[in-house]
Coordinates of C-alpha atoms and ligand atoms in Angstrom, one line a residue:
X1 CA 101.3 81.6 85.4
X2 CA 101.6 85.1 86.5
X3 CA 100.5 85.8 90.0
X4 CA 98.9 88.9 92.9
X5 CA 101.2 88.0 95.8
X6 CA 102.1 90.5 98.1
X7 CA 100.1 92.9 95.5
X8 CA 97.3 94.8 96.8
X9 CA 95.0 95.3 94.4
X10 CA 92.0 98.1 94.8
X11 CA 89.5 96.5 92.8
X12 CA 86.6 99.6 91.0
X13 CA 83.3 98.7 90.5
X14 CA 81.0 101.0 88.8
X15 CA 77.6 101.0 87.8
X16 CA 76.2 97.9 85.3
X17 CA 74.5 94.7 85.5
X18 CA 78.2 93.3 85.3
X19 CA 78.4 94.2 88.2
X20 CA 77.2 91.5 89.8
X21 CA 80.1 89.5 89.0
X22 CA 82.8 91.7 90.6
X23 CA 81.8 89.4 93.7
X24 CA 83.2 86.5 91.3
X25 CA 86.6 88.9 90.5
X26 CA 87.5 89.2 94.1
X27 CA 87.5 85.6 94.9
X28 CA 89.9 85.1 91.7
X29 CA 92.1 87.7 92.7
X30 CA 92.4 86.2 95.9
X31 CA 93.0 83.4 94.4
X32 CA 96.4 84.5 92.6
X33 CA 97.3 86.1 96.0
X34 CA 96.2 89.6 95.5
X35 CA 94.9 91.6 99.1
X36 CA 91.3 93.1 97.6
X37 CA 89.7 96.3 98.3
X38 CA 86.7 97.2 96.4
X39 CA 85.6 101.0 95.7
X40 CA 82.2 101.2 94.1
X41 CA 80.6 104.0 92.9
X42 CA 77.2 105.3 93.9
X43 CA 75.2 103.2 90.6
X44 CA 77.7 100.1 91.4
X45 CA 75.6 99.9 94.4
X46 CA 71.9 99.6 92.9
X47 CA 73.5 96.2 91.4
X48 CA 75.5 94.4 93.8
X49 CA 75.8 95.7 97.6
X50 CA 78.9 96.7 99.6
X51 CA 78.1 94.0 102.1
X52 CA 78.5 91.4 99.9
X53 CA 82.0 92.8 98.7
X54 CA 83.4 93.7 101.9
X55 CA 82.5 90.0 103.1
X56 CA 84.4 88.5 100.4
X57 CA 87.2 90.8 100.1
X58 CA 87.5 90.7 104.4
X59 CA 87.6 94.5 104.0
X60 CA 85.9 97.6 104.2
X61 CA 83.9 98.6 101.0
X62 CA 85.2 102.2 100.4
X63 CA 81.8 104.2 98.4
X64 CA 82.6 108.2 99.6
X65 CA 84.8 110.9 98.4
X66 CA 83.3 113.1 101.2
X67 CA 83.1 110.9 104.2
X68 CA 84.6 112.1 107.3
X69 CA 84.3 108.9 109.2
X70 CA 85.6 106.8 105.9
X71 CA 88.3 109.5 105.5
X72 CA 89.9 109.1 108.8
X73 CA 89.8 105.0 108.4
X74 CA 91.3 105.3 105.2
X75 CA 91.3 108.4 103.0
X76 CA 91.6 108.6 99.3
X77 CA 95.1 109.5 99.4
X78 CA 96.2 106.0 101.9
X79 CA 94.1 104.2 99.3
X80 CA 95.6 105.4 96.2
X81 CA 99.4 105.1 97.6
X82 CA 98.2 101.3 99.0
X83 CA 97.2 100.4 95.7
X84 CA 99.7 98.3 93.6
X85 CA 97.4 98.0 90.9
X86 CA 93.9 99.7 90.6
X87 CA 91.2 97.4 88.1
X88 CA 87.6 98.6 87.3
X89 CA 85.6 96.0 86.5
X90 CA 83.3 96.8 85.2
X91 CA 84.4 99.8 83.5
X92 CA 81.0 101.2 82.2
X93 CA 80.6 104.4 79.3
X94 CA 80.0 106.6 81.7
X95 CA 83.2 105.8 83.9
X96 CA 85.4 105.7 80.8
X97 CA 84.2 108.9 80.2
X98 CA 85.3 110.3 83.4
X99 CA 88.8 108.5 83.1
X100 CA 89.0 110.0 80.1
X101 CA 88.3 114.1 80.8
X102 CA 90.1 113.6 84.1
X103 CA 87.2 113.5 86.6
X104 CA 87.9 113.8 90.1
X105 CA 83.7 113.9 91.0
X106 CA 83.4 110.4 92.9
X107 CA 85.7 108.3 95.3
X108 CA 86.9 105.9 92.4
X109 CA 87.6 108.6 89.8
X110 CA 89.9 110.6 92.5
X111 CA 91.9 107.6 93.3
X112 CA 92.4 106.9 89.7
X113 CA 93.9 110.0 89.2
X114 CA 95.6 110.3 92.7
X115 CA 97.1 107.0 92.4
X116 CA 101.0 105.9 90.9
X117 CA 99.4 102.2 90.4
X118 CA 99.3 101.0 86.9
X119 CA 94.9 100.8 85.8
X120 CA 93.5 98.0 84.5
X121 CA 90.0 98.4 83.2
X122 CA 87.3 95.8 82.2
X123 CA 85.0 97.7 80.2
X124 CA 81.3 96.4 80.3
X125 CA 78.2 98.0 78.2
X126 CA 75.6 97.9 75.9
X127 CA 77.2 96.9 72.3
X128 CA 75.8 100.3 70.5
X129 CA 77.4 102.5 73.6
X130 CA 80.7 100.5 72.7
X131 CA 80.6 101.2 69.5
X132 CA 80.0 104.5 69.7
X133 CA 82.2 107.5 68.2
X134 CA 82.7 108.9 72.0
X135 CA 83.6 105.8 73.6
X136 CA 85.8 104.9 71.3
X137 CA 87.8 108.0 71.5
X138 CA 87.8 107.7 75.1
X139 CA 88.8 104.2 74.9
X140 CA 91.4 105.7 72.7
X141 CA 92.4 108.2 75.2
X142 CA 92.9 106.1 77.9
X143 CA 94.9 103.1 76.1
X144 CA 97.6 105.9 74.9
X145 CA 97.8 107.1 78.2
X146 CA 99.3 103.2 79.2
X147 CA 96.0 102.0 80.6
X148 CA 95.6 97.9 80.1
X149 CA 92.4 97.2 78.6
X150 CA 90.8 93.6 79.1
X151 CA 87.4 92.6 77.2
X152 CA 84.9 93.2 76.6
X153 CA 83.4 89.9 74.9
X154 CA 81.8 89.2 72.3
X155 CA 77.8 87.7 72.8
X156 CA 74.3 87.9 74.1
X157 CA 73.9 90.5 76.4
X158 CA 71.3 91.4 79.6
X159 CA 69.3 93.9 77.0
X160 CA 69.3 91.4 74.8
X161 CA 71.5 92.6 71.9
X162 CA 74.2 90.7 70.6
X163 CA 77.7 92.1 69.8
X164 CA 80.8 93.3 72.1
X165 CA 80.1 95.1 75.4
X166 CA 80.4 91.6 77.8
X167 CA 82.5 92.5 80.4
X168 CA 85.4 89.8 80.6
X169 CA 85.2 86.3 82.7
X170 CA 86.7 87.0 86.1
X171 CA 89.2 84.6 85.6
X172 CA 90.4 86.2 82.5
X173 CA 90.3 90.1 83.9
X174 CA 92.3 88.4 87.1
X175 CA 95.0 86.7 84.6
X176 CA 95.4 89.9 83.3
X177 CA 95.6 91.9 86.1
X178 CA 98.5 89.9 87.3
X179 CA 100.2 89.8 83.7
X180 CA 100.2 93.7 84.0
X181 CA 103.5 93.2 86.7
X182 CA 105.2 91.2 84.0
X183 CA 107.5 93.1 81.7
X184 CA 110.4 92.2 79.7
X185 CA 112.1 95.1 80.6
X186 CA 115.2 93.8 81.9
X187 CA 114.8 90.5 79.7
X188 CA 117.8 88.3 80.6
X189 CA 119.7 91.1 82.9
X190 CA 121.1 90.3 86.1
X191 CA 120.6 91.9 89.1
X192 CA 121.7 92.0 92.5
X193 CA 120.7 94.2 95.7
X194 CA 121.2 94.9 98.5
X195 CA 119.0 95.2 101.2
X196 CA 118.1 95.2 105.0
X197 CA 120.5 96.3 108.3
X198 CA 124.1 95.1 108.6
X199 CA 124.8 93.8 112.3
X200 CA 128.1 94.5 113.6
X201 CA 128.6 92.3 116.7
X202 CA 130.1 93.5 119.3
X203 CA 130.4 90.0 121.6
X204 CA 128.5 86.6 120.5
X205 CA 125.2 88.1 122.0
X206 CA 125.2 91.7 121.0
X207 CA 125.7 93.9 118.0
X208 CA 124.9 97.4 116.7
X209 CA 122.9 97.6 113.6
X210 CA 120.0 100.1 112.1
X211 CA 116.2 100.4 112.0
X212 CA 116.1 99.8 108.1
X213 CA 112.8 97.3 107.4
X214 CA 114.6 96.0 104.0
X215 CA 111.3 96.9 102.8
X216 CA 112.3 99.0 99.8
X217 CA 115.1 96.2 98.5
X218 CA 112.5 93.7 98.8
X219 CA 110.2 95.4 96.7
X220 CA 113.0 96.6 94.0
X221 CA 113.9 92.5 94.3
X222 CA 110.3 91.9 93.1
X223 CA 110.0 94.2 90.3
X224 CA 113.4 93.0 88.9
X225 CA 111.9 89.6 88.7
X226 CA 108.8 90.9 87.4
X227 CA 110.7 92.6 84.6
X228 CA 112.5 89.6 83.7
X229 CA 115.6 89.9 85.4
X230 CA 117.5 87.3 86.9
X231 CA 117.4 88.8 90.5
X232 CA 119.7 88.0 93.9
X233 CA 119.3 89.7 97.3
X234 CA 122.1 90.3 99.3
X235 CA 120.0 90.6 102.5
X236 CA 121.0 91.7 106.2
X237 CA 118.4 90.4 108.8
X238 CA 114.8 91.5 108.0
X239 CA 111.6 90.0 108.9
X240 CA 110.3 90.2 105.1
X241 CA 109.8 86.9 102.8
X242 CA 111.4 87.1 99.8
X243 CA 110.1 87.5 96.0
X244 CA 109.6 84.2 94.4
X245 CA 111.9 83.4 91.2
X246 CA 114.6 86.0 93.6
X247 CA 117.9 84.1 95.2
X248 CA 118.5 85.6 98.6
X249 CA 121.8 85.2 100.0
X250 CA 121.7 86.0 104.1
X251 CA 124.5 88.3 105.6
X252 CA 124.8 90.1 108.7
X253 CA 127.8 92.0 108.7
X254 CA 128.7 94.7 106.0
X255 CA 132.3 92.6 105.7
X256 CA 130.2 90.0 105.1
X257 CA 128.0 92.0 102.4
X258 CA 131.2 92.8 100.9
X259 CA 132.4 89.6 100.8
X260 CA 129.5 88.7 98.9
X261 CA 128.5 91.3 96.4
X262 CA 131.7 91.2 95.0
X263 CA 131.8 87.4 94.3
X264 CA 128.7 88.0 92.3
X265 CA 130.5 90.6 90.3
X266 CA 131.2 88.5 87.3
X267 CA 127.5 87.7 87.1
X268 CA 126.4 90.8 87.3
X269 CA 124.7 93.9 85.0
X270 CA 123.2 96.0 87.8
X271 CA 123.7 96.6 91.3
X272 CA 121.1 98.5 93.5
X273 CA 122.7 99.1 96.5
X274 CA 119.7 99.5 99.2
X275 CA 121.1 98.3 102.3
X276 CA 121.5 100.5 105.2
X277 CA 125.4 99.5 105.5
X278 CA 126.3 100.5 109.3
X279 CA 129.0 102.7 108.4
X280 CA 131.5 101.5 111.6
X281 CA 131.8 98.5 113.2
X282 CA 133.2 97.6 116.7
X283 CA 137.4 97.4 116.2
X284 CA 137.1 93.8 117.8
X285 CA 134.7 91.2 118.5
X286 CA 135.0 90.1 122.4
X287 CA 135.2 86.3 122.2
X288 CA 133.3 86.3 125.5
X289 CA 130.2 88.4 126.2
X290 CA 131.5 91.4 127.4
X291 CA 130.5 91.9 131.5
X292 CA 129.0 94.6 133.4
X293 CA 131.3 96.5 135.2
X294 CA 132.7 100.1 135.5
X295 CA 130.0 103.0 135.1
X296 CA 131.5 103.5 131.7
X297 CA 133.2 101.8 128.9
X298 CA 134.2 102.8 125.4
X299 CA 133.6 101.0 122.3
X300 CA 136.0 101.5 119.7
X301 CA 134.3 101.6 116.0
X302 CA 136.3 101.1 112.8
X303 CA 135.3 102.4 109.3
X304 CA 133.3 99.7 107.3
X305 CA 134.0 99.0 103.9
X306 CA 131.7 101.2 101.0
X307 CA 130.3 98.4 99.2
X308 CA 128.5 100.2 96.6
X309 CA 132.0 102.2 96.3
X310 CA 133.9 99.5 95.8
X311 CA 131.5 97.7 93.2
X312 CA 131.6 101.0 91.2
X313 CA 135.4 101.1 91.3
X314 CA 135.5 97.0 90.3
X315 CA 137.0 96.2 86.7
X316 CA 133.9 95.2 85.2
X317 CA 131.8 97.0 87.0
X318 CA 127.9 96.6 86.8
X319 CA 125.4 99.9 86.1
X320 CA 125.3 100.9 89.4
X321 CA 122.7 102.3 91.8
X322 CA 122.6 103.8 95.2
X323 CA 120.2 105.5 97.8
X324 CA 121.0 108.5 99.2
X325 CA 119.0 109.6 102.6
X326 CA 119.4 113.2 103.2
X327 CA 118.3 115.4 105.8
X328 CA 119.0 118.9 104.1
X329 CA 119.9 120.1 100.5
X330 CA 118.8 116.6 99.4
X331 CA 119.7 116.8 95.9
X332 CA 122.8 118.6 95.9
X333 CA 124.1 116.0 98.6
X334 CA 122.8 113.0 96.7
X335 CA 124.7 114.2 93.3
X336 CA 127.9 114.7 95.4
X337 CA 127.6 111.4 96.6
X338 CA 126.9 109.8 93.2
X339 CA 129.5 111.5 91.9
X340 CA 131.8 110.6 94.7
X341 CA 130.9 106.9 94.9
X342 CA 131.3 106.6 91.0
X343 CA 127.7 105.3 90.6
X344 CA 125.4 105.8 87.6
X345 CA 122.5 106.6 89.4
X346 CA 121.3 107.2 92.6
X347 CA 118.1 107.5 94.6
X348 CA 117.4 110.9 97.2
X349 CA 115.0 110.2 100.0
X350 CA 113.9 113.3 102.2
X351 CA 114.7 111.3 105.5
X352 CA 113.3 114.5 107.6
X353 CA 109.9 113.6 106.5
X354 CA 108.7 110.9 108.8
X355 CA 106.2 109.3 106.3
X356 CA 108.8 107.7 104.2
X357 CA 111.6 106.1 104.3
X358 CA 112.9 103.4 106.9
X359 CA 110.2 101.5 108.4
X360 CA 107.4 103.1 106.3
X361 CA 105.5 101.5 103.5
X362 CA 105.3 104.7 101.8
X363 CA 108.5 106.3 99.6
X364 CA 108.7 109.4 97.7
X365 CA 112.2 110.5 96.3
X366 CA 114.4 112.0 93.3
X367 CA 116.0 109.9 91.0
X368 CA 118.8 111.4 89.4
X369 CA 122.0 110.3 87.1
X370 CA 124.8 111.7 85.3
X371 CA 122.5 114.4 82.8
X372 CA 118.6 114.3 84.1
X373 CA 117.0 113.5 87.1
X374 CA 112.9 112.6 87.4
X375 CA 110.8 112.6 91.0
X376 CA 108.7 110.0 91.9
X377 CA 105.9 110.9 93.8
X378 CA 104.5 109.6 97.0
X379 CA 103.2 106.3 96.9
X380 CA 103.7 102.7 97.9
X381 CA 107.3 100.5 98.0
X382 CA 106.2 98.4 95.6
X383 CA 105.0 101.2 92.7
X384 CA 108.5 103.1 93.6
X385 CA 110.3 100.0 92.8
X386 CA 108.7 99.5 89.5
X387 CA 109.7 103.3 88.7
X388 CA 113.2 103.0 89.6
X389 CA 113.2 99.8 87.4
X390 CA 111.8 101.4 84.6
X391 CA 114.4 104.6 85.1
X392 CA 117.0 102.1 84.6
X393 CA 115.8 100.0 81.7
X394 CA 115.5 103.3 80.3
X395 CA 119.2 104.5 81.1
X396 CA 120.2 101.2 80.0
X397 CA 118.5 101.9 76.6
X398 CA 115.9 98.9 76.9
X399 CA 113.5 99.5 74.1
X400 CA 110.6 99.2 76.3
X401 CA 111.8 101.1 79.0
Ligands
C5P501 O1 127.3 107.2 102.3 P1 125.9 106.8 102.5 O2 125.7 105.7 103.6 O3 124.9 107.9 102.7 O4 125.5 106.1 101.1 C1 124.3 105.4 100.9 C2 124.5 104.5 99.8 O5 125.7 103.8 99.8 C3 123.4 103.4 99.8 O6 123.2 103.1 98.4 C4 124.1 102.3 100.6 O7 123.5 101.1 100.3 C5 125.5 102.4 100.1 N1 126.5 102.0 101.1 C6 127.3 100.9 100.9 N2 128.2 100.6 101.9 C7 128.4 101.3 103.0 C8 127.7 102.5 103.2 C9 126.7 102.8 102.2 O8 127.1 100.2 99.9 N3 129.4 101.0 103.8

């Protein structure tokens, strides 16, 4: 059974008489371990009221593009990078229409189009407005631009008609909502990444390491499970829980990261190497804790061992991935380094832009490999992950990718 956890999912509710059981839809979403926010549009809120939404999501009901007060809380922007996944339900004509010329003239239609998140939409209407010649093309529109459809049913409806325009049961528009992270993208692949800080100790109480969250690992970790793969994390000490269905292997050192990357070699088709390896380590490790003494000491560092270097180098070496954080001429740097590590791909972060990146939740970067490179917007960990995943079912020639 396909699940929402550790998804945030910005739930849309426009105007119809479905609306009323969007209140329904949030508790199932919870349910599957989704976080809910709920956007409604102005007519959403003659049906069902924001009160009642915010009480059952526990958050905020967002209803204004032009807000001031709303806008510094969250503004559409945080909201459409927060979003994993957005899902109107319901989806009425009128919306659909929107969607489908590219509105941007209400809070809910702006997100959709400012945000990376996959869209999900439960359409709900009168069984004539379904059927007609404009809503279909709209409907057409929208499914060739990759949007999931759910519903509508089939049956009696509020104005008394019968025929198609029911919005979906709750349960069923949740089901799908969490199906729409589950691809078979990297069907029977395996996977391993690195994530996290290395610590280097320099005594038994004391080490040097890095401010990396393991945040962006974490979330590659999950969207290799979610597209099938068989996924283990080689993680350095983070305060993150892992992906279900993911085998995470603990390591503190970068010796130690070494050590264990490449006795998963033979079982492995892609490595991502995420980890924020510290690149020296203290020459030796004082058996004792080292004392305070003299105004100064020095610390003697050694190199560490490049893992993702040597994995690239390795006889039957995997497709292999690395990030590159760069401060100035980001891509030039990050192609040498590809090139220079022997990798097949490799991910350029903007490190002097303090909004992404290390402890953030927020990444934007340039993927680029051997003959092309794409950008990914900013957005959210978890909707960069599913990118980079896709990028590399792609290279690998996956037929969904
Ligand atoms: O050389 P630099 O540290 O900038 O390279 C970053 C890339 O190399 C990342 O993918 C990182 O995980 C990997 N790396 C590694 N082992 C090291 C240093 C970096 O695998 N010792």
């Amino acid at each position: 059974m396909a699940h929402l956890f550790n998804r945030n999912v910005l739930l849309g509710v426009s105007g119809g008489i479905a609306a009323y059981k969007s209140a329904e839809l949030v508790r199932q979403l919870q349910e599957l371990g989704a976080t809910v926010r709920v956007v409604m549009t102005r007519g959403a809120q003659e049906f069902i009221t924001p009160l009642t939404l915010q009480a059952l999501s526990g958050n905020p009901v967002h209803t204004e593009l032009l807000d001031a007060e709303a806008e510094l809380g969250m503004s559409h922007i945080e909201l459409a990078r927060w979003a994993d996944l957005l899902l109107i339900a319901p989806a009425t004509a009128d919306l659909l229409a929107r969607l489908a010329a590219g509105r941007a003239d209400d809070l809910l239609t702006t997100v959709a189009l400012a945000t990376a998140a996959p869209l999900v939409l439960a359409p709900a209407m009168n069984q004539q407005m379904w059927r007609d010649q404009a809503t279909i093309a709209n409907v057409a529109a929208l499914a060739s631009r990759g949007y999931t459809f759910v519903g509508p049913a089939s049956g009696e409806q509020a104005c008394g008609d019968i025929g198609p325009g029911r919005m979906e049961q709750p349960a069923i528009i949740a089901a799908a909502a969490a199906g729409v992270f589950e691809n078979g993208l990297l069907e029977g692949k395996r996977v391993v990444i690195t994530a996290g800080p290395t610590r280097e100790a320099l005594d038994p109480v004391r080490y040097i390491s890095n401010h990396s969250s393991g945040k962006m690992g974490y979330a590659l970790a999950q969207a290799a499970v979610d597209a099938g793969a068989r996924t283990t994390l080689v993680s350095g000490p983070v305060n993150l829980s892992a992906p279900d269905h993911a085998r995470v292997l603990h390591v503190e050192s970068a010796t130690q990261m070494l050590e264990q990357c490449l006795q998963l070699l033979p079982e492995c088709d892609i490595f991502i190497a995420c980890a924020a390896v510290a690149d020296y380590r203290p020459a030796a490790i004082e058996q004792q804790k080292i004392k305070k003494g003299p105004e100064h000491i020095n610390l003697q560092l050694v190199r560490n061992p490049d893992i993702v270097a040597a994995v690239a180098a390795s006889e039957h070496r995997p497709f292999t991935v690395g990030f590159a954080a760069e401060t100035n001429d980001l891509l030039a740097h990050a192609r040498d380094k590809m090139k220079r590590k022997g990798l097949d791909m490799i991910v350029a972060n903007d490190v002097s832009n303090r909004s992404i990146g290390f402890n953030s939740d927020n990444n934007e970067a340039t993927v680029l490999w051997a003959d092309g490179e794409q950008v990914l917007a900013m957005t959210g960990k978890s909707a960069m992950a599913r990118q980079i995943i896709q990028i590399i079912a792609r290279q690998l020639g996956s037929p969904a990718g």
